[in-house]
Amino acid sequence: METHMKYHIWTEGCQMNTADSQRLASALEALGYESVEKPENADVVVLNTCMVRQSAEDRALGRLGSLKPAKKKNPDMIIGLMGCMVGYKDTKPLKKKLPFVDVFAPPSNPKPIVDYVLSRQIADEVRSAEAADFEWNSGEILLPKQQRGTAVSAYVPVVYGCSHACAYCIIPYKRGAERSRDPEEILAHARSLAAQGIKEITLLGQIIDRYGLDREDYPKLPELLRRINDIDGVERIRFLTSHPNWMTDELLKTVAKLPKVMNHIEVPAQSGSDAVLESMRRGYTDAQYRDLIAKIRDTIPNVSIGTDIIVGFCGETEEQFGETVRHLSDLKLNVVHLARYSPRTGTLSERTMPDDVSEAEKWRRFRVIEKLQEDIAAEHHEKLLGQTVNVLFEEKKHRRWLGRTENMDLVFADSEDDLTGKILPVKINWTSPWTMGGELAACS
Ligand code: SAM
């Protein structure tokens, strides 16, 4: 449909938000909107926000503020706010605070935005598009135009919300209690992505291993993986994030067995100190986490493992930080997603524990681990020199093709051909802590 109407979506934060923005973009395009790069040129601007750390919240508020002049110039511009800054509770206080925002949508539910856009539009083409009738829960998705034929990977949410309540985490307060998504909806989502050329599907959940545990009638994660493994066109399957207490032997064996499920596990430790883990309310000890890593490595051949670490949590002493350093130097995990503790209003730690590690000290601890992990990652990558790995190519970057190994490592290679979506063997001939490069062993 020819149209002059434009939308712009700005996405911050986790993979779940990326998936939610994709669904919103798809819905707006079904209404006849086209994506536009600059928000000031859009009729509808949506900020999909994150609150996990103060810095993310500040960025969203900054973005919102920067939209004010555009809204002043064009009062018909619709501004939507979505995601964790909105949360799932009453939006009235937020409306009062941000009067120039027209519509608010909770995480993983863009429907209020689409409904509002519909209610504001008078153009005939949009009214007729209304008849297109969104099936929000059917699961199927039509990729936004810009991603059609170019996107190789996509996220599929399977567990919404979280009920674990780690002391530092805002997510349960913003995304609500844990609920598993209908398996038929998930399969329809995955099938529709595969039919549009998506090769790699990453299943998402705050504690993904808990998929189906809240519903007697739903399959559990291993069975869900088996069903997705059967979908034609899907070539790679990943899932994140795991919690150490919920990774079963069956799940690990399933990962080892299913050919399309990649040998990469994201299982955050958050700290290597038992005292800090206890005050974080994580529910396991360092020894238990180490045993789990050993079991994962024993069960899944050539597995790579990622973790999340928070430095400077309330009361973390130098000695306790040292335990985390030891934990990481002993375990030599492949990836560490590192964060400095950021108190989040309403969480247990914010309410009851002083944020007593200074910013400067948090940064110092951050850099110590950053350097340590740089050396560990370099070591992992060097082991691959001269080896041939299978790479799923995603895009051209800096005039070279960039893709990922089964282990999630980034690999560059040169080719005049279009490698988008191709899985090709690459012989690694250089490595760094962050990326690797090599020669295409064959090109089909
Ligand atoms: N659900 C997963 C889990 O249980 O670990 C990850 C979810 S969270 C969105 C991603 C990461 O953000 C967490 O693993 C944690 O390391 C970090 N994070 C969460 N709250 C934080 C806070 N208040 N300050 C700093 N980092 C935080």
mmCIF file of N, CA, C and O in Angstrom, residues 131-215:
data_model
loop_
_atom_site.group_PDB
_atom_site.id
_atom_site.type_symbol
_atom_site.label_atom_id
_atom_site.label_comp_id
_atom_site.label_asym_id
_atom_site.label_seq_id
_atom_site.Cartn_x
_atom_site.Cartn_y
_atom_site.Cartn_z
ATOM 1 N N ALA A 131 -9.265 -3.800 9.103
ATOM 2 C CA ALA A 131 -9.925 -5.060 8.812
ATOM 3 C C ALA A 131 -8.924 -6.204 8.678
ATOM 4 O O ALA A 131 -9.295 -7.369 8.655
ATOM 5 N N ALA A 132 -7.640 -5.830 8.576
ATOM 6 C CA ALA A 132 -6.620 -6.884 8.479
ATOM 7 C C ALA A 132 -6.649 -7.748 9.744
ATOM 8 O O ALA A 132 -6.154 -8.872 9.740
ATOM 9 N N ASP A 133 -7.216 -7.174 10.822
ATOM 10 C CA ASP A 133 -7.515 -7.945 12.014
ATOM 11 C C ASP A 133 -6.283 -8.644 12.609
ATOM 12 O O ASP A 133 -5.910 -9.725 12.204
ATOM 13 N N PHE A 134 -5.699 -8.020 13.571
ATOM 14 C CA PHE A 134 -4.509 -8.613 14.162
ATOM 15 C C PHE A 134 -4.832 -9.824 15.004
ATOM 16 O O PHE A 134 -5.714 -9.791 15.826
ATOM 17 N N GLU A 135 -4.074 -10.803 14.766
ATOM 18 C CA GLU A 135 -4.209 -11.993 15.614
ATOM 19 C C GLU A 135 -3.008 -11.974 16.532
ATOM 20 O O GLU A 135 -2.011 -12.624 16.274
ATOM 21 N N TRP A 136 -3.126 -11.217 17.592
ATOM 22 C CA TRP A 136 -1.978 -11.037 18.462
ATOM 23 C C TRP A 136 -1.452 -12.352 18.999
ATOM 24 O O TRP A 136 -0.275 -12.488 19.273
ATOM 25 N N ASN A 137 -2.343 -13.276 19.191
ATOM 26 C CA ASN A 137 -1.890 -14.501 19.844
ATOM 27 C C ASN A 137 -1.662 -15.662 18.902
ATOM 28 O O ASN A 137 -1.392 -16.762 19.342
ATOM 29 N N SER A 138 -1.764 -15.422 17.587
ATOM 30 C CA SER A 138 -1.581 -16.558 16.688
ATOM 31 C C SER A 138 -0.114 -16.962 16.648
ATOM 32 O O SER A 138 0.216 -18.085 16.319
ATOM 33 N N GLY A 139 0.775 -16.028 16.984
ATOM 34 C CA GLY A 139 2.206 -16.339 16.980
ATOM 35 C C GLY A 139 2.891 -15.988 15.678
ATOM 36 O O GLY A 139 4.010 -15.521 15.670
ATOM 37 N N GLU A 140 2.202 -16.211 14.556
ATOM 38 C CA GLU A 140 2.839 -15.933 13.258
ATOM 39 C C GLU A 140 3.271 -14.488 13.173
ATOM 40 O O GLU A 140 2.616 -13.618 13.715
ATOM 41 N N ILE A 141 4.329 -14.260 12.444
ATOM 42 C CA ILE A 141 4.796 -12.879 12.287
ATOM 43 C C ILE A 141 5.249 -12.669 10.846
ATOM 44 O O ILE A 141 5.841 -13.575 10.241
ATOM 45 N N LEU A 142 4.931 -11.483 10.311
ATOM 46 C CA LEU A 142 5.467 -11.094 9.021
ATOM 47 C C LEU A 142 6.626 -10.152 9.335
ATOM 48 O O LEU A 142 6.433 -9.117 9.976
ATOM 49 N N LEU A 143 7.826 -10.511 8.917
ATOM 50 C CA LEU A 143 8.986 -9.688 9.254
ATOM 51 C C LEU A 143 8.822 -8.276 8.713
ATOM 52 O O LEU A 143 8.321 -8.100 7.595
ATOM 53 N N PRO A 144 9.248 -7.265 9.478
ATOM 54 C CA PRO A 144 9.247 -5.899 8.936
ATOM 55 C C PRO A 144 10.061 -5.862 7.636
ATOM 56 O O PRO A 144 11.045 -6.601 7.497
ATOM 57 N N LYS A 145 9.626 -5.001 6.708
ATOM 58 C CA LYS A 145 10.201 -4.959 5.361
ATOM 59 C C LYS A 145 11.733 -4.957 5.346
ATOM 60 O O LYS A 145 12.358 -5.713 4.613
ATOM 61 N N GLN A 146 12.310 -4.102 6.179
ATOM 62 C CA GLN A 146 13.776 -3.963 6.180
ATOM 63 C C GLN A 146 14.491 -5.257 6.537
ATOM 64 O O GLN A 146 15.655 -5.433 6.204
ATOM 65 N N GLN A 147 13.804 -6.127 7.249
ATOM 66 C CA GLN A 147 14.462 -7.361 7.684
ATOM 67 C C GLN A 147 14.215 -8.521 6.726
ATOM 68 O O GLN A 147 14.888 -9.541 6.799
ATOM 69 N N ARG A 148 13.227 -8.323 5.838
ATOM 70 C CA ARG A 148 12.888 -9.423 4.932
ATOM 71 C C ARG A 148 14.025 -9.684 3.947
ATOM 72 O O ARG A 148 14.470 -8.782 3.262
ATOM 73 N N GLY A 149 14.507 -10.928 3.901
ATOM 74 C CA GLY A 149 15.577 -11.263 2.961
ATOM 75 C C GLY A 149 16.963 -10.902 3.472
ATOM 76 O O GLY A 149 17.963 -11.281 2.870
ATOM 77 N N THR A 150 17.029 -10.158 4.576
ATOM 78 C CA THR A 150 18.358 -9.812 5.105
ATOM 79 C C THR A 150 18.584 -10.390 6.510
ATOM 80 O O THR A 150 19.701 -10.745 6.859
ATOM 81 N N ALA A 151 17.510 -10.480 7.301
ATOM 82 C CA ALA A 151 17.693 -10.997 8.661
ATOM 83 C C ALA A 151 17.950 -12.494 8.613
ATOM 84 O O ALA A 151 17.318 -13.235 7.857
ATOM 85 N N VAL A 152 18.879 -12.932 9.421
ATOM 86 C CA VAL A 152 19.285 -14.337 9.440
ATOM 87 C C VAL A 152 18.837 -14.994 10.746
ATOM 88 O O VAL A 152 18.516 -16.175 10.790
ATOM 89 N N SER A 153 18.830 -14.187 11.817
ATOM 90 C CA SER A 153 18.492 -14.706 13.142
ATOM 91 C C SER A 153 17.304 -13.943 13.701
ATOM 92 O O SER A 153 17.118 -12.769 13.368
ATOM 93 N N ALA A 154 16.553 -14.599 14.566
ATOM 94 C CA ALA A 154 15.435 -13.896 15.215
ATOM 95 C C ALA A 154 15.198 -14.489 16.602
ATOM 96 O O ALA A 154 15.542 -15.637 16.874
ATOM 97 N N TYR A 155 14.617 -13.655 17.448
ATOM 98 C CA TYR A 155 14.298 -14.072 18.815
ATOM 99 C C TYR A 155 12.843 -14.480 18.919
ATOM 100 O O TYR A 155 11.969 -13.847 18.329
ATOM 101 N N VAL A 156 12.614 -15.521 19.711
ATOM 102 C CA VAL A 156 11.245 -15.977 19.951
ATOM 103 C C VAL A 156 11.022 -16.061 21.470
ATOM 104 O O VAL A 156 11.588 -16.947 22.123
ATOM 105 N N PRO A 157 10.220 -15.153 22.036
ATOM 106 C CA PRO A 157 9.964 -15.235 23.477
ATOM 107 C C PRO A 157 9.175 -16.507 23.810
ATOM 108 O O PRO A 157 8.225 -16.842 23.110
ATOM 109 N N VAL A 158 9.588 -17.197 24.857
ATOM 110 C CA VAL A 158 8.828 -18.387 25.259
ATOM 111 C C VAL A 158 8.394 -18.320 26.724
ATOM 112 O O VAL A 158 7.424 -18.975 27.103
ATOM 113 N N VAL A 159 9.134 -17.567 27.538
ATOM 114 C CA VAL A 159 8.679 -17.344 28.919
ATOM 115 C C VAL A 159 8.622 -15.837 29.141
ATOM 116 O O VAL A 159 9.633 -15.148 28.952
ATOM 117 N N TYR A 160 7.450 -15.340 29.507
ATOM 118 C CA TYR A 160 7.312 -13.921 29.840
ATOM 119 C C TYR A 160 7.450 -13.751 31.349
ATOM 120 O O TYR A 160 7.123 -14.655 32.120
ATOM 121 N N GLY A 161 7.886 -12.549 31.777
ATOM 122 C CA GLY A 161 7.968 -12.242 33.204
ATOM 123 C C GLY A 161 9.005 -13.082 33.932
ATOM 124 O O GLY A 161 9.767 -13.837 33.312
ATOM 125 N N CYS A 162 9.026 -12.944 35.249
ATOM 126 C CA CYS A 162 9.960 -13.724 36.067
ATOM 127 C C CYS A 162 9.441 -13.723 37.490
ATOM 128 O O CYS A 162 8.941 -12.706 37.979
ATOM 129 N N SER A 163 9.570 -14.871 38.167
ATOM 130 C CA SER A 163 9.093 -14.930 39.557
ATOM 131 C C SER A 163 10.213 -15.232 40.530
ATOM 132 O O SER A 163 9.961 -15.579 41.677
ATOM 133 N N HIS A 164 11.460 -15.120 40.069
ATOM 134 C CA HIS A 164 12.544 -15.525 40.960
ATOM 135 C C HIS A 164 12.885 -14.466 42.006
ATOM 136 O O HIS A 164 13.251 -14.804 43.122
ATOM 137 N N ALA A 165 12.784 -13.182 41.622
ATOM 138 C CA ALA A 165 13.065 -12.086 42.563
ATOM 139 C C ALA A 165 14.476 -12.105 43.137
ATOM 140 O O ALA A 165 14.671 -12.191 44.354
ATOM 141 N N CYS A 166 15.483 -12.026 42.290
ATOM 142 C CA CYS A 166 16.846 -11.778 42.749
ATOM 143 C C CYS A 166 16.810 -10.398 43.413
ATOM 144 O O CYS A 166 16.083 -9.503 42.964
ATOM 145 N N ALA A 167 17.596 -10.228 44.471
ATOM 146 C CA ALA A 167 17.479 -9.014 45.298
ATOM 147 C C ALA A 167 17.671 -7.726 44.510
ATOM 148 O O ALA A 167 17.086 -6.700 44.835
ATOM 149 N N TYR A 168 18.487 -7.775 43.456
ATOM 150 C CA TYR A 168 18.861 -6.546 42.727
ATOM 151 C C TYR A 168 17.960 -6.266 41.532
ATOM 152 O O TYR A 168 18.059 -5.203 40.922
ATOM 153 N N CYS A 169 17.093 -7.194 41.167
ATOM 154 C CA CYS A 169 16.522 -7.167 39.819
ATOM 155 C C CYS A 169 15.120 -6.556 39.763
ATOM 156 O O CYS A 169 14.219 -6.929 40.514
ATOM 157 N N ILE A 170 14.945 -5.659 38.823
ATOM 158 C CA ILE A 170 13.680 -4.933 38.666
ATOM 159 C C ILE A 170 12.686 -5.718 37.791
ATOM 160 O O ILE A 170 11.483 -5.432 37.782
ATOM 161 N N ILE A 171 13.191 -6.710 37.077
ATOM 162 C CA ILE A 171 12.358 -7.360 36.054
ATOM 163 C C ILE A 171 11.025 -7.913 36.575
ATOM 164 O O ILE A 171 9.979 -7.651 35.989
ATOM 165 N N PRO A 172 11.002 -8.645 37.700
ATOM 166 C CA PRO A 172 9.702 -9.160 38.160
ATOM 167 C C PRO A 172 8.703 -8.040 38.436
ATOM 168 O O PRO A 172 7.505 -8.221 38.263
ATOM 169 N N TYR A 173 9.211 -6.866 38.846
ATOM 170 C CA TYR A 173 8.319 -5.728 39.156
ATOM 171 C C TYR A 173 7.789 -5.083 37.878
ATOM 172 O O TYR A 173 6.775 -4.398 37.903
ATOM 173 N N LYS A 174 8.502 -5.258 36.787
ATOM 174 C CA LYS A 174 8.131 -4.575 35.547
ATOM 175 C C LYS A 174 7.486 -5.509 34.532
ATOM 176 O O LYS A 174 6.672 -5.091 33.710
ATOM 177 N N ARG A 175 7.900 -6.774 34.545
ATOM 178 C CA ARG A 175 7.375 -7.716 33.550
ATOM 179 C C ARG A 175 6.376 -8.701 34.150
ATOM 180 O O ARG A 175 5.841 -9.544 33.439
ATOM 181 N N GLY A 176 6.179 -8.605 35.448
ATOM 182 C CA GLY A 176 5.160 -9.437 36.078
ATOM 183 C C GLY A 176 5.620 -10.864 36.327
ATOM 184 O O GLY A 176 6.783 -11.224 36.097
ATOM 185 N N ALA A 177 4.695 -11.671 36.819
ATOM 186 C CA ALA A 177 5.013 -13.048 37.195
ATOM 187 C C ALA A 177 5.328 -13.876 35.950
ATOM 188 O O ALA A 177 4.895 -13.558 34.846
ATOM 189 N N GLU A 178 6.075 -14.931 36.193
ATOM 190 C CA GLU A 178 6.469 -15.827 35.098
ATOM 191 C C GLU A 178 5.255 -16.490 34.451
ATOM 192 O O GLU A 178 4.364 -16.978 35.142
ATOM 193 N N ARG A 179 5.188 -16.472 33.141
ATOM 194 C CA ARG A 179 4.150 -17.240 32.445
ATOM 195 C C ARG A 179 4.715 -17.761 31.127
ATOM 196 O O ARG A 179 5.340 -17.016 30.360
ATOM 197 N N SER A 180 4.480 -19.050 30.899
ATOM 198 C CA SER A 180 4.979 -19.677 29.673
ATOM 199 C C SER A 180 4.035 -19.369 28.526
ATOM 200 O O SER A 180 2.818 -19.286 28.703
ATOM 201 N N ARG A 181 4.619 -19.239 27.351
ATOM 202 C CA ARG A 181 3.813 -18.933 26.166
ATOM 203 C C ARG A 181 3.263 -20.231 25.581
ATOM 204 O O ARG A 181 3.932 -21.276 25.643
ATOM 205 N N ASP A 182 2.104 -20.133 24.996
ATOM 206 C CA ASP A 182 1.457 -21.306 24.402
ATOM 207 C C ASP A 182 2.398 -21.962 23.374
ATOM 208 O O ASP A 182 2.906 -21.284 22.481
ATOM 209 N N PRO A 183 2.623 -23.274 23.489
ATOM 210 C CA PRO A 183 3.589 -23.916 22.581
ATOM 211 C C PRO A 183 3.187 -23.815 21.110
ATOM 212 O O PRO A 183 4.058 -23.691 20.240
ATOM 213 N N GLU A 184 1.881 -23.849 20.840
ATOM 214 C CA GLU A 184 1.447 -23.753 19.432
ATOM 215 C C GLU A 184 1.796 -22.383 18.867
ATOM 216 O O GLU A 184 2.167 -22.252 17.697
ATOM 217 N N GLU A 185 1.638 -21.366 19.729
ATOM 218 C CA GLU A 185 1.978 -20.001 19.331
ATOM 219 C C GLU A 185 3.483 -19.895 19.036
ATOM 220 O O GLU A 185 3.897 -19.281 18.051
ATOM 221 N N ILE A 186 4.277 -20.525 19.896
ATOM 222 C CA ILE A 186 5.741 -20.493 19.711
ATOM 223 C C ILE A 186 6.108 -21.178 18.393
ATOM 224 O O ILE A 186 6.906 -20.660 17.601
ATOM 225 N N LEU A 187 5.498 -22.327 18.153
ATOM 226 C CA LEU A 187 5.836 -23.074 16.932
ATOM 227 C C LEU A 187 5.389 -22.309 15.693
ATOM 228 O O LEU A 187 6.114 -22.249 14.688
ATOM 229 N N ALA A 188 4.211 -21.673 15.787
ATOM 230 C CA ALA A 188 3.734 -20.880 14.645
ATOM 231 C C ALA A 188 4.689 -19.713 14.381
ATOM 232 O O ALA A 188 5.015 -19.399 13.228
ATOM 233 N N HIS A 189 5.148 -19.103 15.467
ATOM 234 C CA HIS A 189 6.104 -17.992 15.358
ATOM 235 C C HIS A 189 7.385 -18.491 14.658
ATOM 236 O O HIS A 189 7.844 -17.904 13.679
ATOM 237 N N ALA A 190 7.919 -19.591 15.158
ATOM 238 C CA ALA A 190 9.175 -20.123 14.607
ATOM 239 C C ALA A 190 9.001 -20.554 13.148
ATOM 240 O O ALA A 190 9.858 -20.278 12.300
ATOM 241 N N ARG A 191 7.870 -21.201 12.855
ATOM 242 C CA ARG A 191 7.635 -21.654 11.461
ATOM 243 C C ARG A 191 7.550 -20.466 10.519
ATOM 244 O O ARG A 191 8.096 -20.487 9.420
ATOM 245 N N SER A 192 6.846 -19.409 10.963
ATOM 246 C CA SER A 192 6.689 -18.261 10.069
ATOM 247 C C SER A 192 8.036 -17.579 9.844
ATOM 248 O O SER A 192 8.318 -17.092 8.748
ATOM 249 N N LEU A 193 8.880 -17.569 10.859
ATOM 250 C CA LEU A 193 10.211 -16.983 10.681
ATOM 251 C C LEU A 193 11.027 -17.814 9.689
ATOM 252 O O LEU A 193 11.675 -17.276 8.784
ATOM 253 N N ALA A 194 10.965 -19.126 9.858
ATOM 254 C CA ALA A 194 11.731 -20.013 8.959
ATOM 255 C C ALA A 194 11.255 -19.853 7.517
ATOM 256 O O ALA A 194 12.061 -19.821 6.576
ATOM 257 N N ALA A 195 9.942 -19.700 7.346
ATOM 258 C CA ALA A 195 9.383 -19.553 5.992
ATOM 259 C C ALA A 195 9.859 -18.260 5.332
ATOM 260 O O ALA A 195 9.848 -18.144 4.109
ATOM 261 N N GLN A 196 10.292 -17.296 6.164
ATOM 262 C CA GLN A 196 10.783 -16.026 5.604
ATOM 263 C C GLN A 196 12.311 -15.970 5.569
ATOM 264 O O GLN A 196 12.905 -14.907 5.458
ATOM 265 N N GLY A 197 12.939 -17.124 5.705
ATOM 266 C CA GLY A 197 14.393 -17.185 5.525
ATOM 267 C C GLY A 197 15.226 -17.084 6.785
ATOM 268 O O GLY A 197 16.450 -17.068 6.715
ATOM 269 N N ILE A 198 14.576 -17.021 7.946
ATOM 270 C CA ILE A 198 15.352 -16.979 9.191
ATOM 271 C C ILE A 198 15.965 -18.361 9.426
ATOM 272 O O ILE A 198 15.274 -19.376 9.382
ATOM 273 N N LYS A 199 17.272 -18.365 9.678
ATOM 274 C CA LYS A 199 17.992 -19.637 9.830
ATOM 275 C C LYS A 199 18.226 -19.995 11.302
ATOM 276 O O LYS A 199 18.393 -21.161 11.642
ATOM 277 N N GLU A 200 18.311 -18.962 12.114
ATOM 278 C CA GLU A 200 18.673 -19.210 13.516
ATOM 279 C C GLU A 200 17.624 -18.617 14.442
ATOM 280 O O GLU A 200 17.278 -17.439 14.321
ATOM 281 N N ILE A 201 17.145 -19.449 15.349
ATOM 282 C CA ILE A 201 16.112 -18.991 16.283
ATOM 283 C C ILE A 201 16.642 -19.078 17.705
ATOM 284 O O ILE A 201 17.209 -20.108 18.104
ATOM 285 N N THR A 202 16.490 -17.986 18.445
ATOM 286 C CA THR A 202 16.915 -17.986 19.839
ATOM 287 C C THR A 202 15.682 -17.842 20.716
ATOM 288 O O THR A 202 14.955 -16.849 20.623
ATOM 289 N N LEU A 203 15.445 -18.855 21.523
ATOM 290 C CA LEU A 203 14.295 -18.824 22.432
ATOM 291 C C LEU A 203 14.660 -17.987 23.655
ATOM 292 O O LEU A 203 15.769 -18.104 24.180
ATOM 293 N N LEU A 204 13.705 -17.190 24.102
ATOM 294 C CA LEU A 204 14.001 -16.254 25.190
ATOM 295 C C LEU A 204 13.123 -16.457 26.414
ATOM 296 O O LEU A 204 11.934 -16.733 26.291
ATOM 297 N N GLY A 205 13.759 -16.276 27.563
ATOM 298 C CA GLY A 205 13.020 -16.249 28.824
ATOM 299 C C GLY A 205 13.987 -15.806 29.905
ATOM 300 O O GLY A 205 15.193 -16.028 29.771
ATOM 301 N N GLN A 206 13.490 -15.166 30.960
ATOM 302 C CA GLN A 206 14.398 -14.750 32.046
ATOM 303 C C GLN A 206 15.037 -15.979 32.690
ATOM 304 O O GLN A 206 16.213 -15.971 33.008
ATOM 305 N N ILE A 207 14.203 -17.021 32.910
ATOM 306 C CA ILE A 207 14.747 -18.326 33.322
ATOM 307 C C ILE A 207 14.169 -19.316 32.328
ATOM 308 O O ILE A 207 13.126 -19.936 32.557
ATOM 309 N N ILE A 208 14.839 -19.432 31.224
ATOM 310 C CA ILE A 208 14.300 -20.185 30.091
ATOM 311 C C ILE A 208 14.073 -21.658 30.438
ATOM 312 O O ILE A 208 13.132 -22.280 29.957
ATOM 313 N N ASP A 209 14.922 -22.188 31.322
ATOM 314 C CA ASP A 209 14.812 -23.615 31.690
ATOM 315 C C ASP A 209 13.490 -23.903 32.392
ATOM 316 O O ASP A 209 13.108 -25.049 32.544
ATOM 317 N N ARG A 210 12.813 -22.871 32.866
ATOM 318 C CA ARG A 210 11.546 -23.079 33.561
ATOM 319 C C ARG A 210 10.364 -23.113 32.586
ATOM 320 O O ARG A 210 9.220 -23.194 33.017
ATOM 321 N N TYR A 211 10.660 -23.121 31.283
ATOM 322 C CA TYR A 211 9.539 -23.136 30.328
ATOM 323 C C TYR A 211 8.595 -24.312 30.612
ATOM 324 O O TYR A 211 9.037 -25.459 30.740
ATOM 325 N N GLY A 212 7.321 -24.035 30.706
ATOM 326 C CA GLY A 212 6.298 -25.066 30.872
ATOM 327 C C GLY A 212 6.086 -25.531 32.294
ATOM 328 O O GLY A 212 5.125 -26.255 32.565
ATOM 329 N N LEU A 213 6.950 -25.096 33.227
ATOM 330 C CA LEU A 213 6.803 -25.590 34.604
ATOM 331 C C LEU A 213 5.589 -24.974 35.300
ATOM 332 O O LEU A 213 5.110 -25.494 36.300
ATOM 333 N N ASP A 214 5.084 -23.872 34.765
ATOM 334 C CA ASP A 214 3.886 -23.256 35.347
ATOM 335 C C ASP A 214 2.610 -23.795 34.714
ATOM 336 O O ASP A 214 1.517 -23.373 35.074
ATOM 337 N N ARG A 215 2.747 -24.720 33.750
ATOM 338 C CA ARG A 215 1.556 -25.227 33.060
ATOM 339 C C ARG A 215 1.670 -26.742 32.865
ATOM 340 O O ARG A 215 2.545 -27.207 32.132
#
